[in-house]
């Protein structure tokens, strides 16, 4: 079985050998033999060999229902309906960039308002009398 080209399904309730046997009984004849089926009990995952690609997903899902279980096409981590996984990655990237820019602006503002680079590097934390300017605190907080 070629895993790269195999179709995978998340099978709800797939947690014992009896369920695998029921799926093999129902799906084996549909996909061209039990050898074209693979199972991962820990993940609740069933794979169908690429050689059975002519069999529509609906027929496989129907066979799973006849075995008394429910299934859906397998989705990888981060992959969600409607492409929201990609939107989430873009949003995280944007927020990371904005956070870095705010930290840089806070550092620059701190150095300019305090009068020198040493103040922005933390000299006031060593017992000095220079407070962190409010504008710098706001940027650091972002």
PDB file of C-alpha atoms in Angstrom:
ATOM      1  CA  UNK A   1       0.000   0.000   0.000  1.00  0.00           C
ATOM      2  CA  UNK A   2       1.431   3.387  -0.931  1.00  0.00           C
ATOM      3  CA  UNK A   3       0.650   5.703   1.961  1.00  0.00           C
ATOM      4  CA  UNK A   4       1.335   8.866  -0.083  1.00  0.00           C
ATOM      5  CA  UNK A   5      -1.427   8.048  -2.546  1.00  0.00           C
ATOM      6  CA  UNK A   6      -3.772   6.269  -0.171  1.00  0.00           C
ATOM      7  CA  UNK A   7      -7.003   7.896   0.942  1.00  0.00           C
ATOM      8  CA  UNK A   8      -7.457   8.220   4.669  1.00  0.00           C
ATOM      9  CA  UNK A   9     -10.607   8.421   6.773  1.00  0.00           C
ATOM     10  CA  UNK A  10     -11.194   9.278  10.415  1.00  0.00           C
ATOM     11  CA  UNK A  11     -13.398   6.513  11.804  1.00  0.00           C
ATOM     12  CA  UNK A  12     -15.307   7.508  14.914  1.00  0.00           C
ATOM     13  CA  UNK A  13     -15.339   4.717  17.469  1.00  0.00           C
ATOM     14  CA  UNK A  14     -12.525   2.695  15.884  1.00  0.00           C
ATOM     15  CA  UNK A  15     -10.898   1.293  18.997  1.00  0.00           C
ATOM     16  CA  UNK A  16     -10.786  -2.512  18.858  1.00  0.00           C
ATOM     17  CA  UNK A  17     -10.108  -5.510  16.631  1.00  0.00           C
ATOM     18  CA  UNK A  18     -13.821  -6.349  16.316  1.00  0.00           C
ATOM     19  CA  UNK A  19     -14.496  -3.032  14.588  1.00  0.00           C
ATOM     20  CA  UNK A  20     -11.560  -3.580  12.246  1.00  0.00           C
ATOM     21  CA  UNK A  21     -12.947  -7.026  11.409  1.00  0.00           C
ATOM     22  CA  UNK A  22     -16.382  -5.517  10.693  1.00  0.00           C
ATOM     23  CA  UNK A  23     -14.831  -2.868   8.436  1.00  0.00           C
ATOM     24  CA  UNK A  24     -12.786  -5.502   6.600  1.00  0.00           C
ATOM     25  CA  UNK A  25     -15.963  -7.573   6.044  1.00  0.00           C
ATOM     26  CA  UNK A  26     -17.945  -4.615   4.708  1.00  0.00           C
ATOM     27  CA  UNK A  27     -15.244  -2.772   2.778  1.00  0.00           C
ATOM     28  CA  UNK A  28     -13.015  -5.615   1.572  1.00  0.00           C
ATOM     29  CA  UNK A  29     -15.319  -6.588  -1.323  1.00  0.00           C
ATOM     30  CA  UNK A  30     -15.884  -2.930  -2.249  1.00  0.00           C
ATOM     31  CA  UNK A  31     -12.202  -1.938  -2.488  1.00  0.00           C
ATOM     32  CA  UNK A  32     -10.957  -5.160  -4.072  1.00  0.00           C
ATOM     33  CA  UNK A  33      -9.755  -7.057  -1.032  1.00  0.00           C
ATOM     34  CA  UNK A  34      -8.987  -6.617   2.631  1.00  0.00           C
ATOM     35  CA  UNK A  35      -5.298  -6.111   1.806  1.00  0.00           C
ATOM     36  CA  UNK A  36      -6.184  -2.673   0.418  1.00  0.00           C
ATOM     37  CA  UNK A  37      -7.294  -1.497   3.853  1.00  0.00           C
ATOM     38  CA  UNK A  38      -5.033  -0.249   6.633  1.00  0.00           C
ATOM     39  CA  UNK A  39      -5.921   0.707  10.196  1.00  0.00           C
ATOM     40  CA  UNK A  40      -4.398   2.821  12.961  1.00  0.00           C
ATOM     41  CA  UNK A  41      -6.324   2.206  16.176  1.00  0.00           C
ATOM     42  CA  UNK A  42      -4.551   4.928  18.154  1.00  0.00           C
ATOM     43  CA  UNK A  43      -5.556   7.644  15.698  1.00  0.00           C
ATOM     44  CA  UNK A  44      -8.872   6.142  14.616  1.00  0.00           C
ATOM     45  CA  UNK A  45      -7.583   6.201  11.053  1.00  0.00           C
ATOM     46  CA  UNK A  46      -8.431   3.911   8.158  1.00  0.00           C
ATOM     47  CA  UNK A  47      -6.500   4.060   4.879  1.00  0.00           C
ATOM     48  CA  UNK A  48      -7.637   2.745   1.523  1.00  0.00           C
ATOM     49  CA  UNK A  49      -4.915   1.836  -0.967  1.00  0.00           C
ATOM     50  CA  UNK A  50      -4.499   3.987  -4.066  1.00  0.00           C
ATOM     51  CA  UNK A  51      -5.301   0.942  -6.205  1.00  0.00           C
ATOM     52  CA  UNK A  52      -8.933   1.413  -5.101  1.00  0.00           C
ATOM     53  CA  UNK A  53      -9.057   5.028  -6.303  1.00  0.00           C
ATOM     54  CA  UNK A  54     -11.937   4.298  -8.682  1.00  0.00           C
ATOM     55  CA  UNK A  55     -14.177   3.618  -5.666  1.00  0.00           C
ATOM     56  CA  UNK A  56     -15.929   6.866  -4.652  1.00  0.00           C
ATOM     57  CA  UNK A  57     -15.640   8.118  -1.082  1.00  0.00           C
ATOM     58  CA  UNK A  58     -19.419   7.871  -0.730  1.00  0.00           C
ATOM     59  CA  UNK A  59     -19.295   4.090  -1.292  1.00  0.00           C
ATOM     60  CA  UNK A  60     -16.573   3.722   1.324  1.00  0.00           C
ATOM     61  CA  UNK A  61     -18.447   5.891   3.829  1.00  0.00           C
ATOM     62  CA  UNK A  62     -21.600   3.862   3.196  1.00  0.00           C
ATOM     63  CA  UNK A  63     -19.679   0.652   3.913  1.00  0.00           C
ATOM     64  CA  UNK A  64     -18.390   2.134   7.162  1.00  0.00           C
ATOM     65  CA  UNK A  65     -21.986   2.965   8.152  1.00  0.00           C
ATOM     66  CA  UNK A  66     -23.063  -0.610   7.388  1.00  0.00           C
ATOM     67  CA  UNK A  67     -20.307  -1.785   9.750  1.00  0.00           C
ATOM     68  CA  UNK A  68     -21.953   0.316  12.475  1.00  0.00           C
ATOM     69  CA  UNK A  69     -19.406   3.134  12.556  1.00  0.00           C
ATOM     70  CA  UNK A  70     -19.146   6.675  11.249  1.00  0.00           C
ATOM     71  CA  UNK A  71     -16.328   8.130   9.158  1.00  0.00           C
ATOM     72  CA  UNK A  72     -15.200  11.277   7.400  1.00  0.00           C
ATOM     73  CA  UNK A  73     -12.232  12.075   5.160  1.00  0.00           C
ATOM     74  CA  UNK A  74      -9.024  12.499   7.169  1.00  0.00           C
ATOM     75  CA  UNK A  75      -7.820  16.049   7.667  1.00  0.00           C
ATOM     76  CA  UNK A  76      -4.217  16.794   8.571  1.00  0.00           C
ATOM     77  CA  UNK A  77      -3.335  18.995  11.522  1.00  0.00           C
ATOM     78  CA  UNK A  78      -4.262  22.572  10.771  1.00  0.00           C
ATOM     79  CA  UNK A  79      -6.332  21.630   7.762  1.00  0.00           C
ATOM     80  CA  UNK A  80      -9.911  22.671   8.323  1.00  0.00           C
ATOM     81  CA  UNK A  81     -13.010  23.218   6.274  1.00  0.00           C
ATOM     82  CA  UNK A  82     -13.089  26.402   4.234  1.00  0.00           C
ATOM     83  CA  UNK A  83      -9.337  26.970   4.356  1.00  0.00           C
ATOM     84  CA  UNK A  84      -9.505  28.456   7.844  1.00  0.00           C
ATOM     85  CA  UNK A  85      -6.187  26.759   8.675  1.00  0.00           C
ATOM     86  CA  UNK A  86      -4.399  28.967   6.144  1.00  0.00           C
ATOM     87  CA  UNK A  87      -6.232  32.048   7.442  1.00  0.00           C
ATOM     88  CA  UNK A  88      -5.124  31.172  10.959  1.00  0.00           C
ATOM     89  CA  UNK A  89      -1.477  30.883   9.858  1.00  0.00           C
ATOM     90  CA  UNK A  90      -1.663  34.249   8.078  1.00  0.00           C
ATOM     91  CA  UNK A  91      -3.230  35.888  11.125  1.00  0.00           C
ATOM     92  CA  UNK A  92      -0.538  34.467  13.422  1.00  0.00           C
ATOM     93  CA  UNK A  93       2.196  35.652  11.063  1.00  0.00           C
ATOM     94  CA  UNK A  94       0.691  39.154  10.942  1.00  0.00           C
ATOM     95  CA  UNK A  95       0.348  39.358  14.725  1.00  0.00           C
ATOM     96  CA  UNK A  96       3.927  38.158  15.184  1.00  0.00           C
ATOM     97  CA  UNK A  97       5.225  40.842  12.818  1.00  0.00           C
ATOM     98  CA  UNK A  98       3.129  43.524  14.532  1.00  0.00           C
ATOM     99  CA  UNK A  99       4.362  42.411  17.943  1.00  0.00           C
ATOM    100  CA  UNK A 100       7.984  42.606  16.800  1.00  0.00           C
ATOM    101  CA  UNK A 101       7.402  46.057  15.329  1.00  0.00           C
ATOM    102  CA  UNK A 102       5.788  47.228  18.577  1.00  0.00           C
ATOM    103  CA  UNK A 103       8.746  45.931  20.606  1.00  0.00           C
ATOM    104  CA  UNK A 104      11.174  47.734  18.274  1.00  0.00           C
ATOM    105  CA  UNK A 105       9.096  50.940  18.478  1.00  0.00           C
ATOM    106  CA  UNK A 106       9.030  50.658  22.272  1.00  0.00           C
ATOM    107  CA  UNK A 107      12.795  50.247  22.403  1.00  0.00           C
ATOM    108  CA  UNK A 108      13.382  53.159  20.004  1.00  0.00           C
ATOM    109  CA  UNK A 109      10.906  55.389  21.861  1.00  0.00           C
ATOM    110  CA  UNK A 110      12.466  54.418  25.172  1.00  0.00           C
ATOM    111  CA  UNK A 111      15.948  55.307  23.916  1.00  0.00           C
ATOM    112  CA  UNK A 112      14.796  58.639  22.426  1.00  0.00           C
ATOM    113  CA  UNK A 113      12.691  59.737  25.402  1.00  0.00           C
ATOM    114  CA  UNK A 114      15.219  58.651  28.027  1.00  0.00           C
ATOM    115  CA  UNK A 115      18.020  60.423  26.233  1.00  0.00           C
ATOM    116  CA  UNK A 116      20.407  57.584  25.488  1.00  0.00           C
ATOM    117  CA  UNK A 117      20.691  53.958  24.467  1.00  0.00           C
ATOM    118  CA  UNK A 118      21.859  52.857  27.914  1.00  0.00           C
ATOM    119  CA  UNK A 119      18.523  53.740  29.465  1.00  0.00           C
ATOM    120  CA  UNK A 120      16.676  51.609  26.944  1.00  0.00           C
ATOM    121  CA  UNK A 121      19.031  48.695  27.577  1.00  0.00           C
ATOM    122  CA  UNK A 122      18.005  48.533  31.216  1.00  0.00           C
ATOM    123  CA  UNK A 123      20.247  50.832  33.194  1.00  0.00           C
ATOM    124  CA  UNK A 124      17.244  52.003  35.240  1.00  0.00           C
ATOM    125  CA  UNK A 125      16.721  48.447  36.434  1.00  0.00           C
ATOM    126  CA  UNK A 126      20.119  48.510  38.140  1.00  0.00           C
ATOM    127  CA  UNK A 127      19.036  50.996  40.765  1.00  0.00           C
ATOM    128  CA  UNK A 128      19.128  54.071  38.546  1.00  0.00           C
ATOM    129  CA  UNK A 129      16.521  56.786  38.826  1.00  0.00           C
ATOM    130  CA  UNK A 130      15.257  56.748  35.226  1.00  0.00           C
ATOM    131  CA  UNK A 131      11.668  55.516  34.860  1.00  0.00           C
ATOM    132  CA  UNK A 132      10.516  53.785  31.696  1.00  0.00           C
ATOM    133  CA  UNK A 133       8.584  56.362  29.628  1.00  0.00           C
ATOM    134  CA  UNK A 134       4.840  55.759  29.307  1.00  0.00           C
ATOM    135  CA  UNK A 135       4.958  55.608  25.496  1.00  0.00           C
ATOM    136  CA  UNK A 136       7.638  52.920  25.662  1.00  0.00           C
ATOM    137  CA  UNK A 137       5.580  50.965  28.227  1.00  0.00           C
ATOM    138  CA  UNK A 138       2.577  51.029  25.901  1.00  0.00           C
ATOM    139  CA  UNK A 139       4.592  49.684  22.977  1.00  0.00           C
ATOM    140  CA  UNK A 140       6.257  47.057  25.170  1.00  0.00           C
ATOM    141  CA  UNK A 141       2.828  45.925  26.371  1.00  0.00           C
ATOM    142  CA  UNK A 142       1.708  45.175  22.823  1.00  0.00           C
TER     143      UNK A 142
END
